[in-house]
XYZ file of C-alpha atoms in Angstrom:
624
model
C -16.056 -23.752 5.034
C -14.603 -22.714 8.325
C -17.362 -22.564 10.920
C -16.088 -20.029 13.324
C -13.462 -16.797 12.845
C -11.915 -15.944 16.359
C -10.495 -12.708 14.330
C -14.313 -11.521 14.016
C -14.608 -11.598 18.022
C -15.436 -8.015 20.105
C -12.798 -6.581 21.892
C -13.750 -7.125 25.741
C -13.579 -3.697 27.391
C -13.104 -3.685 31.156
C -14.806 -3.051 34.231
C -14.614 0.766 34.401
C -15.334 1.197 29.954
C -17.888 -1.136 30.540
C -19.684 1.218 33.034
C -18.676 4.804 31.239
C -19.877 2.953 27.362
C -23.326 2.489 28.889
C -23.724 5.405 31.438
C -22.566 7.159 27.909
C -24.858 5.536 25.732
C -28.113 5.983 28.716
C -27.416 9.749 28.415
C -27.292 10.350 25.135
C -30.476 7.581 24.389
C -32.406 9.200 26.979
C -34.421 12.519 27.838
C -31.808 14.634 29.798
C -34.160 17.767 30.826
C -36.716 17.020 33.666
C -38.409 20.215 36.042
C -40.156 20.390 39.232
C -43.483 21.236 37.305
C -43.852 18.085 35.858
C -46.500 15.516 36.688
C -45.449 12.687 39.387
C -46.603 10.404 36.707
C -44.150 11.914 34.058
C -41.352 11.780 36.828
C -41.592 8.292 37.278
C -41.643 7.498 33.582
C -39.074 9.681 32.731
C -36.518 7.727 35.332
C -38.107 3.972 34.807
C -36.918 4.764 30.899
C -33.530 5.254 32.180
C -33.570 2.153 34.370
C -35.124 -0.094 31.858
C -32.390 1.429 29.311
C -29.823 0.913 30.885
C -30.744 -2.719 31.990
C -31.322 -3.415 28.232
C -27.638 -2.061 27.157
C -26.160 -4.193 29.657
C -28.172 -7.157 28.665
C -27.010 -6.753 24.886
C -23.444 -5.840 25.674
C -23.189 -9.053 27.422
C -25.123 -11.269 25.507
C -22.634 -9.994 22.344
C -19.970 -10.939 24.407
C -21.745 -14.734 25.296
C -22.459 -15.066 21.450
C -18.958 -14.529 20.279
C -17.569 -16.767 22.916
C -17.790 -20.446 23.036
C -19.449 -22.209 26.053
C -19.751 -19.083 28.210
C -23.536 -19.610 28.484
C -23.252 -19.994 32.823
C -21.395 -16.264 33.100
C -23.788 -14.797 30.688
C -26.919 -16.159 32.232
C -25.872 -15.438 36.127
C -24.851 -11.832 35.444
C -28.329 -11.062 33.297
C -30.379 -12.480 35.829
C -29.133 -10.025 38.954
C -28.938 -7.089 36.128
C -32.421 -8.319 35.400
C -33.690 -8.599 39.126
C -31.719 -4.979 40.236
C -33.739 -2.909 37.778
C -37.080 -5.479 38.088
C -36.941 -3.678 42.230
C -36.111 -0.460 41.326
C -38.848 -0.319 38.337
C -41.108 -1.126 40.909
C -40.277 1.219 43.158
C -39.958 4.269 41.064
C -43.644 3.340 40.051
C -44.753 4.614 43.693
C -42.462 7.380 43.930
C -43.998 10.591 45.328
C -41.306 13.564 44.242
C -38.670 14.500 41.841
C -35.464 13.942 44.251
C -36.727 10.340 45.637
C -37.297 8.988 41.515
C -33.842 10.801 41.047
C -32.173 9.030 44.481
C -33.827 5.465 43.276
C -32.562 5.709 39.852
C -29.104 6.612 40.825
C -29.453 3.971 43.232
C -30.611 1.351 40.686
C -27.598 2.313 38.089
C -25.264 2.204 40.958
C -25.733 -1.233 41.830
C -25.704 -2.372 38.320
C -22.161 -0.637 38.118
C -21.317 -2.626 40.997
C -21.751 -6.117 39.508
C -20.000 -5.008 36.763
C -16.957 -3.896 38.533
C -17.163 -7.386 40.719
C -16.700 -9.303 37.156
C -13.741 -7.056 36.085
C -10.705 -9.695 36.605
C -13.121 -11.973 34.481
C -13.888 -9.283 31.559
C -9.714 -8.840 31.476
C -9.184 -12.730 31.229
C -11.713 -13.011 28.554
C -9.787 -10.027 26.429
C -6.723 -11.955 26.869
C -8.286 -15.274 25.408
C -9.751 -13.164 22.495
C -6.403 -11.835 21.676
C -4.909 -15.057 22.075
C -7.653 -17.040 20.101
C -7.410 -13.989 17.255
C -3.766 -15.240 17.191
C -4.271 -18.688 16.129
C -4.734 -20.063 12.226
C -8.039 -20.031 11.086
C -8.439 -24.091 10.642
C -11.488 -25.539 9.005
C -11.604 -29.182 9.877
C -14.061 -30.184 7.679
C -12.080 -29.824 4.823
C -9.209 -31.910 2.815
C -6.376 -31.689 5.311
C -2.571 -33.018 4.878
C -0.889 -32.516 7.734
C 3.238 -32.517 8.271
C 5.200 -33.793 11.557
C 8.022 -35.022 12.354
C 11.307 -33.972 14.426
C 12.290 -30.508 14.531
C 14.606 -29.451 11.243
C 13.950 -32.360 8.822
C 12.799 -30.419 5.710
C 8.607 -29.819 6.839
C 8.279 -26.088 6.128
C 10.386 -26.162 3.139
C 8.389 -29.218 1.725
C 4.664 -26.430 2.312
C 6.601 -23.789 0.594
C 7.082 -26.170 -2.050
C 3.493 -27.142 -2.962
C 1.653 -24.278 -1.364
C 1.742 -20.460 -1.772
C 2.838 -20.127 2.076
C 5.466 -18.543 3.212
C 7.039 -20.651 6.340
C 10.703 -19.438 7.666
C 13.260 -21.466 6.847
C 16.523 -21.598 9.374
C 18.911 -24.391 9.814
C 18.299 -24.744 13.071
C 15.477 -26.495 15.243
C 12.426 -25.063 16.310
C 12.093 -22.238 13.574
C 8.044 -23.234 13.605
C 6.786 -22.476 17.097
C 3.115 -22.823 15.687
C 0.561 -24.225 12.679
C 1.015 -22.594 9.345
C -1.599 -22.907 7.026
C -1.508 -23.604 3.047
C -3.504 -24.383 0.335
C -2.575 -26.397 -2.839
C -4.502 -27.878 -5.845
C -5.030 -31.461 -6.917
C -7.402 -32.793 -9.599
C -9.507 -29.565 -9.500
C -9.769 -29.573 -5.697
C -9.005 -27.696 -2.847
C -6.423 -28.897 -0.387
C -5.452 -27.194 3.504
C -1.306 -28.323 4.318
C -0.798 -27.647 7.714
C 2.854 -27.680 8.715
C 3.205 -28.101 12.741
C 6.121 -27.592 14.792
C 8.847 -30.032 15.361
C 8.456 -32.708 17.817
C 10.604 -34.274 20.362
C 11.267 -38.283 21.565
C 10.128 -37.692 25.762
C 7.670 -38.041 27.793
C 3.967 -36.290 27.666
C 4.595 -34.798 30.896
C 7.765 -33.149 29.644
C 6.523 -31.556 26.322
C 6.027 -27.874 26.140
C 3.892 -25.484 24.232
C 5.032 -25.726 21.202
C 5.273 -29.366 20.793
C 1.670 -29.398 22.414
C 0.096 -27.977 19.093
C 1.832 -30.806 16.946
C -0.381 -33.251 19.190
C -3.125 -31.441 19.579
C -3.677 -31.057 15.608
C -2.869 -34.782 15.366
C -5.465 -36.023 17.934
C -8.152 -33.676 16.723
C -7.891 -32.930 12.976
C -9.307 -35.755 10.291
C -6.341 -35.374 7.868
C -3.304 -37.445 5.736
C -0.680 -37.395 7.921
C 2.974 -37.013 5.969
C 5.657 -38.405 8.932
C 8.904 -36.851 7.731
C 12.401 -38.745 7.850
C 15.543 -37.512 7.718
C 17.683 -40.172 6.479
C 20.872 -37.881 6.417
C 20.867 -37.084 9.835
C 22.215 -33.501 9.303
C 18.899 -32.631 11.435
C 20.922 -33.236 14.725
C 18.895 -36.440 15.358
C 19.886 -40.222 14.185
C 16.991 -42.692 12.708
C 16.624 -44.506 15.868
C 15.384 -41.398 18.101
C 12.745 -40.741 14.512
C 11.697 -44.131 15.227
C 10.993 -44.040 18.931
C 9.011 -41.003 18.098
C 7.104 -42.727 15.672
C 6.173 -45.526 17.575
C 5.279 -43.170 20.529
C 2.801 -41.054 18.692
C 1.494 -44.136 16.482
C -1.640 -43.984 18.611
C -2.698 -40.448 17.106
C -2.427 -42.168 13.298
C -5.373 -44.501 13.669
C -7.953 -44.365 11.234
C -5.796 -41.682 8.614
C -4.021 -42.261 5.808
C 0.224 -42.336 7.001
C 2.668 -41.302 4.331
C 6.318 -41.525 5.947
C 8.676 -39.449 4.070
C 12.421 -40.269 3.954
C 13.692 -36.450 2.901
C 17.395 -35.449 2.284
C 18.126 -38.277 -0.610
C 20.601 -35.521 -1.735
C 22.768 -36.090 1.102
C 22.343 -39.650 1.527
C 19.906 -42.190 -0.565
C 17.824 -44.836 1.269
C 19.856 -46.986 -0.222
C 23.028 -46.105 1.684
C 22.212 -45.762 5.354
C 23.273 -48.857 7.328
C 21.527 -52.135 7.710
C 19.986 -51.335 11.294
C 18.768 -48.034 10.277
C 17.328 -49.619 6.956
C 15.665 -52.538 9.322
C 13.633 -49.573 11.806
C 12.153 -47.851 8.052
C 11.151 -51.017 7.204
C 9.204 -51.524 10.450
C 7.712 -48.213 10.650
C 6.735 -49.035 7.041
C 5.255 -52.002 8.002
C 3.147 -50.410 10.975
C 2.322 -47.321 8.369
C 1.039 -50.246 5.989
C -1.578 -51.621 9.435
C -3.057 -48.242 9.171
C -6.209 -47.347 6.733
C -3.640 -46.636 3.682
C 0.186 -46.422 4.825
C 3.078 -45.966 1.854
C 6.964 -44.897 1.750
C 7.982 -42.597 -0.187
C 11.729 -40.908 -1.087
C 12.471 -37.130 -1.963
C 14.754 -34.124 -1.824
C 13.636 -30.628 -1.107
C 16.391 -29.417 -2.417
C 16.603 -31.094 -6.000
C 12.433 -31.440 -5.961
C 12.938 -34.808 -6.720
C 9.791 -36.603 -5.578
C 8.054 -33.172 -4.232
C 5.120 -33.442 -6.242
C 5.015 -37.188 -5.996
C 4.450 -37.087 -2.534
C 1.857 -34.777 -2.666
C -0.367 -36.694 -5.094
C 0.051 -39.725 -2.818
C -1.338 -37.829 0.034
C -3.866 -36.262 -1.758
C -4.648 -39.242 -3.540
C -5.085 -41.868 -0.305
C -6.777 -38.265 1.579
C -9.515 -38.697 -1.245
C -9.671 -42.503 -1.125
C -9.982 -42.805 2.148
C -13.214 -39.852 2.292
C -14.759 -41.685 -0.438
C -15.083 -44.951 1.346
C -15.952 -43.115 4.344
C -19.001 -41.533 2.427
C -19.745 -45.105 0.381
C -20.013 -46.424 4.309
C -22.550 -44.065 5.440
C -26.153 -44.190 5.822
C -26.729 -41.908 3.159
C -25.319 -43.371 0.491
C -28.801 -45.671 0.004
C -30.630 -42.007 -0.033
C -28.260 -40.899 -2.890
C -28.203 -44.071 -4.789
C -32.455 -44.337 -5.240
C -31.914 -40.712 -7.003
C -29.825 -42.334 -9.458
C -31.035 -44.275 -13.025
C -28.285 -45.504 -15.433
C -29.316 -46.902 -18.737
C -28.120 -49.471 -20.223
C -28.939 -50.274 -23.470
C -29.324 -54.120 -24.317
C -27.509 -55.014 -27.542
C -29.581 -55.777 -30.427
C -26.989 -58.026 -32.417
C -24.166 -58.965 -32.186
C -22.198 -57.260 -34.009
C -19.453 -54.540 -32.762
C -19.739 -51.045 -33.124
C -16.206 -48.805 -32.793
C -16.717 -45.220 -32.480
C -16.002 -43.748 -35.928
C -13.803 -40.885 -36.134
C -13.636 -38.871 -39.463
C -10.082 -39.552 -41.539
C -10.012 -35.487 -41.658
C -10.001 -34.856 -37.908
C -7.592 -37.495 -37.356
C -5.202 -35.851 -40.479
C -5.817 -32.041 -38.466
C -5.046 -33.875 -34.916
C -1.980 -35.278 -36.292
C -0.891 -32.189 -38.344
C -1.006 -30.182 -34.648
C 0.822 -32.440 -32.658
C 3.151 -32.760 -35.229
C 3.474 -28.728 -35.912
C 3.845 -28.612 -31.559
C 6.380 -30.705 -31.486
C 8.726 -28.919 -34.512
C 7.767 -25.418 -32.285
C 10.500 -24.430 -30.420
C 9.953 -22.360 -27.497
C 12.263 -19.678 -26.250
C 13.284 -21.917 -23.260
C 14.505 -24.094 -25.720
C 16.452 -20.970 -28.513
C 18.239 -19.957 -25.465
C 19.501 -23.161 -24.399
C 20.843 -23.914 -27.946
C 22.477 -20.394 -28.548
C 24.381 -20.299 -24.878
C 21.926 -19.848 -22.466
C 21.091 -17.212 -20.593
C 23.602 -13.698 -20.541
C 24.792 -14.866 -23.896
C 21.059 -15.347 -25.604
C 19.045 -12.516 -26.549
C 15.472 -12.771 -27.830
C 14.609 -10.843 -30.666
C 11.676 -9.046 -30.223
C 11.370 -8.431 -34.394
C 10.546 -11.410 -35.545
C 7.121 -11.674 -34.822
C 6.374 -8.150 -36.509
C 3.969 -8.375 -39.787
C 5.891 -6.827 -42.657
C 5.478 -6.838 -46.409
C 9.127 -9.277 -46.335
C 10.063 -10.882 -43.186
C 13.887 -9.994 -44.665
C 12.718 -6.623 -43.363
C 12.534 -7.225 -39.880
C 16.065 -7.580 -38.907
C 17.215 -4.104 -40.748
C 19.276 -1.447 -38.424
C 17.366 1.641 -40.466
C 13.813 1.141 -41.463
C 12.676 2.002 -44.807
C 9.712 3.537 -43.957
C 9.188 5.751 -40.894
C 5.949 8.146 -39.816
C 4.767 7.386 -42.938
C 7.868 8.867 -44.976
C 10.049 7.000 -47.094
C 13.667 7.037 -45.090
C 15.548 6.890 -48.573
C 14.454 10.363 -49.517
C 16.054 11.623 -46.953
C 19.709 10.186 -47.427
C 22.291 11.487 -49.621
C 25.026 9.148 -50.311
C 27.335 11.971 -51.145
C 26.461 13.784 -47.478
C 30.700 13.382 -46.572
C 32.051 14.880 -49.442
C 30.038 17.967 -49.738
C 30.980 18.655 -45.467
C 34.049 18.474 -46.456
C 33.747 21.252 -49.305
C 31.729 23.286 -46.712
C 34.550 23.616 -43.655
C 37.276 24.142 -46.864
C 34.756 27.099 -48.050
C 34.987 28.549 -44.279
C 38.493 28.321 -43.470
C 39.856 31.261 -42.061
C 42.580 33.592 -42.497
C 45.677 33.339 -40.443
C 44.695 36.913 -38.722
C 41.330 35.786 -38.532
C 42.035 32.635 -36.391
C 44.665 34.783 -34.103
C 41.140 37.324 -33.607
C 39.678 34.302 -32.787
C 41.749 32.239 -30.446
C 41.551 35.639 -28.341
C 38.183 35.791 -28.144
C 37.900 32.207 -27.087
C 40.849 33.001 -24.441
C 39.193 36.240 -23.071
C 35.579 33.983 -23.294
C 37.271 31.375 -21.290
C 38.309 33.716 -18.677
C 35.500 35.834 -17.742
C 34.057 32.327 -17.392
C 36.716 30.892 -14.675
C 35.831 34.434 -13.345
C 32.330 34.005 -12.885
C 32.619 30.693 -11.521
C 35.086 31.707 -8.617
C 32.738 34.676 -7.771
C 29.775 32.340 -7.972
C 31.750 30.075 -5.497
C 32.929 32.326 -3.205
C 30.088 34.940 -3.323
C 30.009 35.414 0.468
C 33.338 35.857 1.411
C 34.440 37.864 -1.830
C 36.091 40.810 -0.600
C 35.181 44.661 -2.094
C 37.861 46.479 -3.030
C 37.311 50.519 -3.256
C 38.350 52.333 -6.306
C 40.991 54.015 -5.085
C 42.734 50.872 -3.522
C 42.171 49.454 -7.035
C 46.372 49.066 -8.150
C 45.258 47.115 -11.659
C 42.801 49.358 -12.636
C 40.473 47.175 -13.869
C 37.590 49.626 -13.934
C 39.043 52.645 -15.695
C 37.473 53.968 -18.793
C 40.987 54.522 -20.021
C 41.524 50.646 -20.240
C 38.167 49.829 -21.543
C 39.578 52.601 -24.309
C 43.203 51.114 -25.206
C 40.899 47.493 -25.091
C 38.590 49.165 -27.534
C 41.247 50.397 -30.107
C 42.714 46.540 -29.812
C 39.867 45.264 -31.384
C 39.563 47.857 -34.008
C 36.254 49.685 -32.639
C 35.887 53.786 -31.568
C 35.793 53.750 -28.141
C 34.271 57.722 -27.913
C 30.873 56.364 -27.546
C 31.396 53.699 -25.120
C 33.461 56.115 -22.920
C 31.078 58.832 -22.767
C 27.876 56.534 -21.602
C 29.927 55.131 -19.024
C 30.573 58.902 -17.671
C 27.104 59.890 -18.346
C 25.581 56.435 -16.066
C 28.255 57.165 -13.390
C 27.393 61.038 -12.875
C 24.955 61.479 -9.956
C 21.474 63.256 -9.112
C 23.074 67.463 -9.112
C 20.683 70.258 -8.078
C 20.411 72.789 -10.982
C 19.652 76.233 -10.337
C 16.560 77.225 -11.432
C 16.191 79.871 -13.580
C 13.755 82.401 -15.770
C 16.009 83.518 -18.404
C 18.530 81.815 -20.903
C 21.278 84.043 -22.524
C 21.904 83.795 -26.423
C 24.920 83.903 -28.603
C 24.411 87.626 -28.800
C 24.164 88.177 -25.230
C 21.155 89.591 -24.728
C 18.301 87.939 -22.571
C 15.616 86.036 -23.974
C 12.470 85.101 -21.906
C 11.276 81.695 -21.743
C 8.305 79.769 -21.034
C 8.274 79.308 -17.489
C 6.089 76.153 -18.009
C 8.713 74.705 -20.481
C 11.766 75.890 -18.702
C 10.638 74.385 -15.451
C 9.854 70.722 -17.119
C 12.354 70.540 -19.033
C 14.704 71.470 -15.926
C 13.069 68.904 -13.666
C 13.886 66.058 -16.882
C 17.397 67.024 -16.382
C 17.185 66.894 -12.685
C 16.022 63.651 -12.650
C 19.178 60.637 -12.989
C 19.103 58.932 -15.864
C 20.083 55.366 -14.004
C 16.653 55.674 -11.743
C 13.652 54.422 -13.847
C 10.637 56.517 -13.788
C 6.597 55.363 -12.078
C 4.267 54.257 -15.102
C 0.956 55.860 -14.646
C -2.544 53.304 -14.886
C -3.360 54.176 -17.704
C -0.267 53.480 -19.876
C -0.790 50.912 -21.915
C 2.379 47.936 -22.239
C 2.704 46.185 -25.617
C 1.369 43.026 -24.558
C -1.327 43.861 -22.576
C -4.002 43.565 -24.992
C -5.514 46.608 -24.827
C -5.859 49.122 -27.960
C -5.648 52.834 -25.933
C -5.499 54.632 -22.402
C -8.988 54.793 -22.316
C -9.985 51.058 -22.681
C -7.574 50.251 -19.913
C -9.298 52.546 -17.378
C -12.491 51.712 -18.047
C -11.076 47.832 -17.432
C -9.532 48.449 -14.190
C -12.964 49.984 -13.487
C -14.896 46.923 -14.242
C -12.352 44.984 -12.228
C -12.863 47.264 -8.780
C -16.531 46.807 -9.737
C -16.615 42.981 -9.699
C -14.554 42.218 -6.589
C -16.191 45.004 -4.692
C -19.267 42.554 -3.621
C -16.757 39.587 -2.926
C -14.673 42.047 -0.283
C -17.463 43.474 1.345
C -18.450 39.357 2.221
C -14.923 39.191 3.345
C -13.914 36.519 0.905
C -10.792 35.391 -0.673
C -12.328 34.219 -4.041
C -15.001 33.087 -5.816
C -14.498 29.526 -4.356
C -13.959 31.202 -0.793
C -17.006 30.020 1.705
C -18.438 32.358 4.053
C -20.219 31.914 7.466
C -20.968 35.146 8.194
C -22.503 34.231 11.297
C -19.883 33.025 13.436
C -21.934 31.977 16.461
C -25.720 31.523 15.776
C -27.635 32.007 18.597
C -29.369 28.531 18.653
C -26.272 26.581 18.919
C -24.760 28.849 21.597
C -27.426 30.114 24.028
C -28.320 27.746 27.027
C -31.374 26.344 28.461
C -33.578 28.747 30.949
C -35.019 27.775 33.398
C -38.706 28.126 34.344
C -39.485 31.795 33.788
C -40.657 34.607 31.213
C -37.829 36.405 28.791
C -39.496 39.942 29.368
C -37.357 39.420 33.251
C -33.997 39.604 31.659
């Protein structure tokens, strides 16, 4: 497991949060309230606690920041010690303090030199935030663990080769220096856990010379106990020929002692091993030869690009990786510890006479019978490949359904469906008797001409519609009486009328009856008869019935409460007014709380007096 997780690390605040987070934290820890009346003994305890408080939060504050940090043990230890001695005076002063303003003076005195220290180590608080960031940057490495690690020059197939066998995710570009630090995978082999580590590329010059980024190459080398996989690009199409990958071999061959060295030819695609030139073929064979001095040195051959020889690499590496930490442990002291817990038995043979394991003939006839059946099972990998591939092959999805007959499965109509049989439903003889229907409705010559008018006139109060709908802003109002088509006269709706056959008496008058406006009628006491003479008339009735007439037919009329709508679920007048009753009734409590709803939550007391009234000072409340 990985023993430490720079990620996990405190941010370091500096100088000036450092003071205001524990000046914060003192006053809200501590007593705030201290008066004159108070006992010089209380006084002195009630600023010593504030010292001694604050001398504590600095001393855990810093000791967080120790703990997180490697090796910073000296800082941590000089700083607590004068935080440590500054409040160790001041406690002892405050304890023979004599008034209120002299504790106050020595406790602001004690904070403020406190403060001061702190400020003095500020550049060193904002140098230890940039290392955290930094260090919360880098790959969480355990080096305990199985580790292959991959190196080489820059752009000869080492991140593609981890995205291969690991789940990683490493950029790819055909150009050098695309890895400018340690990636990190994992991969599987033989049930175990292995850490890839791909580093960046690595260049043929001095120590001196190298930057940064080649710096973490060597620095994993030297430092991590790993396989080390030395990549070779045979093709050249890296930029660099195989004599500059062999003088940086043999430069860095110091950092391989003691590990298990792979070297890698990649790019066979381009050019096999067995084409390059007899020179180049000579310096493989010697860095082959100094790969095979090491603990367990090997050359392997592969492509990234074809796979060919991916996963054979790995196994070697993971292989000789596991070798190698077996003999390691077999070396150690405490091998003897684990071998005394150990007792294999050995039975001592009797006769002798040999004793095959027996297997029964049934087992064997069931284990053939499988391997048999699995190898006559074709898989769909293999249908689609016989039937075109893919685009051209198409899986049913049928043919594993469970039907009564499998002949079933491939019908277009099923026979049964929800339950119903589909066959009921089907007449054979559906065509013929549609085409006896639409001879039955044929219509009559003057009965199509009706109807190819109506469709016309249908078709353009449509195209009508739609331009008004279009152009609805901008569509001009045209007054009657500038109206030259007359569209809108009763006369034309009349000769339209008579077209079609229909009485167009009815139509007419309505349309004069909605167009005739609000007049004022005369009231009046008397009505004459045929006869002439005067007869009197309710002057109750007269005067409703004249105010009905009065009133326009177009304007709709106010419903009163307690008219009851079809719909409304009420059976008379009454029952509906002594609902809207109950209603007035229930909500009446709700609005007098000033609430919305039901759900609506209520404070009614929007500024309690304990929350908003300040402290007093020494005094009785009968003075205000």
């Amino acid at each position: 497991m990985v023993q430490y997780n720079f990620k996990k690390i405190t941010v370091v605040p500096n100088g000036k949060d450092f003071i205001d987070i524990i000046l914060s934290r003192t006053q809200r820890q501590t007593p705030t309230v201290v008066h004159k009346g108070y006992a010089i003994s209380r006084l002195r305890q009630f600023y010593m606690r504030k010292v001694k408080y604050t001398q504590q939060n600095f001393h855990e504050k810093l000791s967080t920041i120790s703990d997180e940090f490697p090796c910073l043990d000296d800082i941590q230890s000089i700083l607590w010690n004068l935080i440590s001695k500054i409040a160790k005076d001041y406690v002892k002063l405050l304890k023979y303090g004599d008034l209120l303003c002299r504790c106050k003076s020595l406790k602001v005195a004690a904070l403020g030199r406190m403060c001061t220290v702190i400020k003095r180590i500020g550049p060193s608080l904002a140098y230890l935030e940039q290392i955290r960031q930094h260090m919360a940057r880098l790959p969480s490495i355990d080096p305990n663990t199985r580790t292959m690690l991959i190196c080489g020059y820059p752009n000869v197939g080492k991140s593609s080769f981890m995205n291969k066998i690991t789940r990683a995710d490493v950029d790819v570009q055909p150009y050098a220096f695309t890895t400018k630090s340690l990636f990190v995978g994992h991969t599987d082999y033989k049930y175990l856990r292995y850490q890839v580590i791909d580093t960046p590329g690595i260049l043929d010059r001095p120590f001196e010379d190298r930057n940064i980024i080649e710096m973490c190459s060597i620095t994993a080398l030297a430092h991590l106990r790993a396989a080390v996989l030395f990549f070779l690009d045979i093709s050249g199409s890296c930029g660099y020929s195989i004599s500059q990958q062999a003088a940086l071999f043999h430069s860095i061959k110091s950092l391989f002692m003691n590990k298990p060295l792979i070297i890698v030819c990649n790019k066979t695609d381009l050019q096999p091993l067995d084409g390059i030139s007899e020179a180049d073929r000579k310096l493989v064979m010697e860095m082959k030869g100094e790969a095979m001095k090491t603990v367990i040195g090997v050359l392997l051959i592969m492509s990234t690009v074809t796979e060919d020889g991916v996963i054979a690499v790995k196994n070697a590496a993971c292989e000789r990786l596991l070798n190698q930490r077996v003999e390691l442990k077999m070396k150690s002291k405490k091998i003897n510890d684990c071998l005394n817990r150990f007792c294999v038995a050995l039975p001592k043979p009797r006769d002798q006479k040999e004793r095959p394991a027996c297997i029964p003939q049934a087992v064997l006839e069931t284990k053939a019978k499988q391997a048999a059946e699995k190898e006559k099972r074709k898989t769909e990998k293999d249908l689609e490949d016989e039937n075109g591939g893919a685009g051209v092959y198409s899986a049913s999805l049928r043919k594993n359904y469970i039907l009564s007959n499998n002949e079933w499965k491939e019908d277009i109509m099923p026979e049964i469906l929800d339950g119903h049989n589909v066959y009921d439903f089907i007449d054979p003889d559906i065509l013929l008797r549609l085409e006896e229907l639409e001879h039955e409705e044929e219509l009559s010559p003057e009965e199509q001409e009706a109807l190819a008018e109506i469709r016309k006139k249908k078709s353009l109060l449509i195209q009508q519609h739609r331009m008004k709908k279009s152009t609805a802003e901008s569509w001009p109002v045209v007054p009657k009486k500038f109206d030259m088509d007359r569209k809108f006269l009763t006369e034309r709706m009349g000769r339209q009328l008579s077209c079609l056959g229909l009485d167009p008496s009815l139509a007419i008058n309505r349309a004069r009856n909605k167009s005739r406006g609000r007049k004022r009628e005369r009231s009046v006491d008397r009505r004459v008869g045929d006869d002439g003479d005067a007869m009197d008339i309710d002057d109750n009735q007269a005067s409703k019935k004249f105010r009905l007439r009065s009133t326009s037919r177009s304007r709709s009329r106010s419903r009163p409460p307690s008219e009851v709508v079809p719909g409304e679920g009420l059976k008379d007048s009454a029952q509906k007014v002594k609902t809207i009753k109950l209603a007035k009734k229930s909500v009446l409590k709700r609005n007098k709380n000033a609430r919305r709803g039901e759900a609506d939550r209520v404070i009614p007391t929007l500024k309690p007096k304990h929350l908003f009234s300040g402290k007093r000072s020494i005094g009785k409340t009968q003075r205000q």
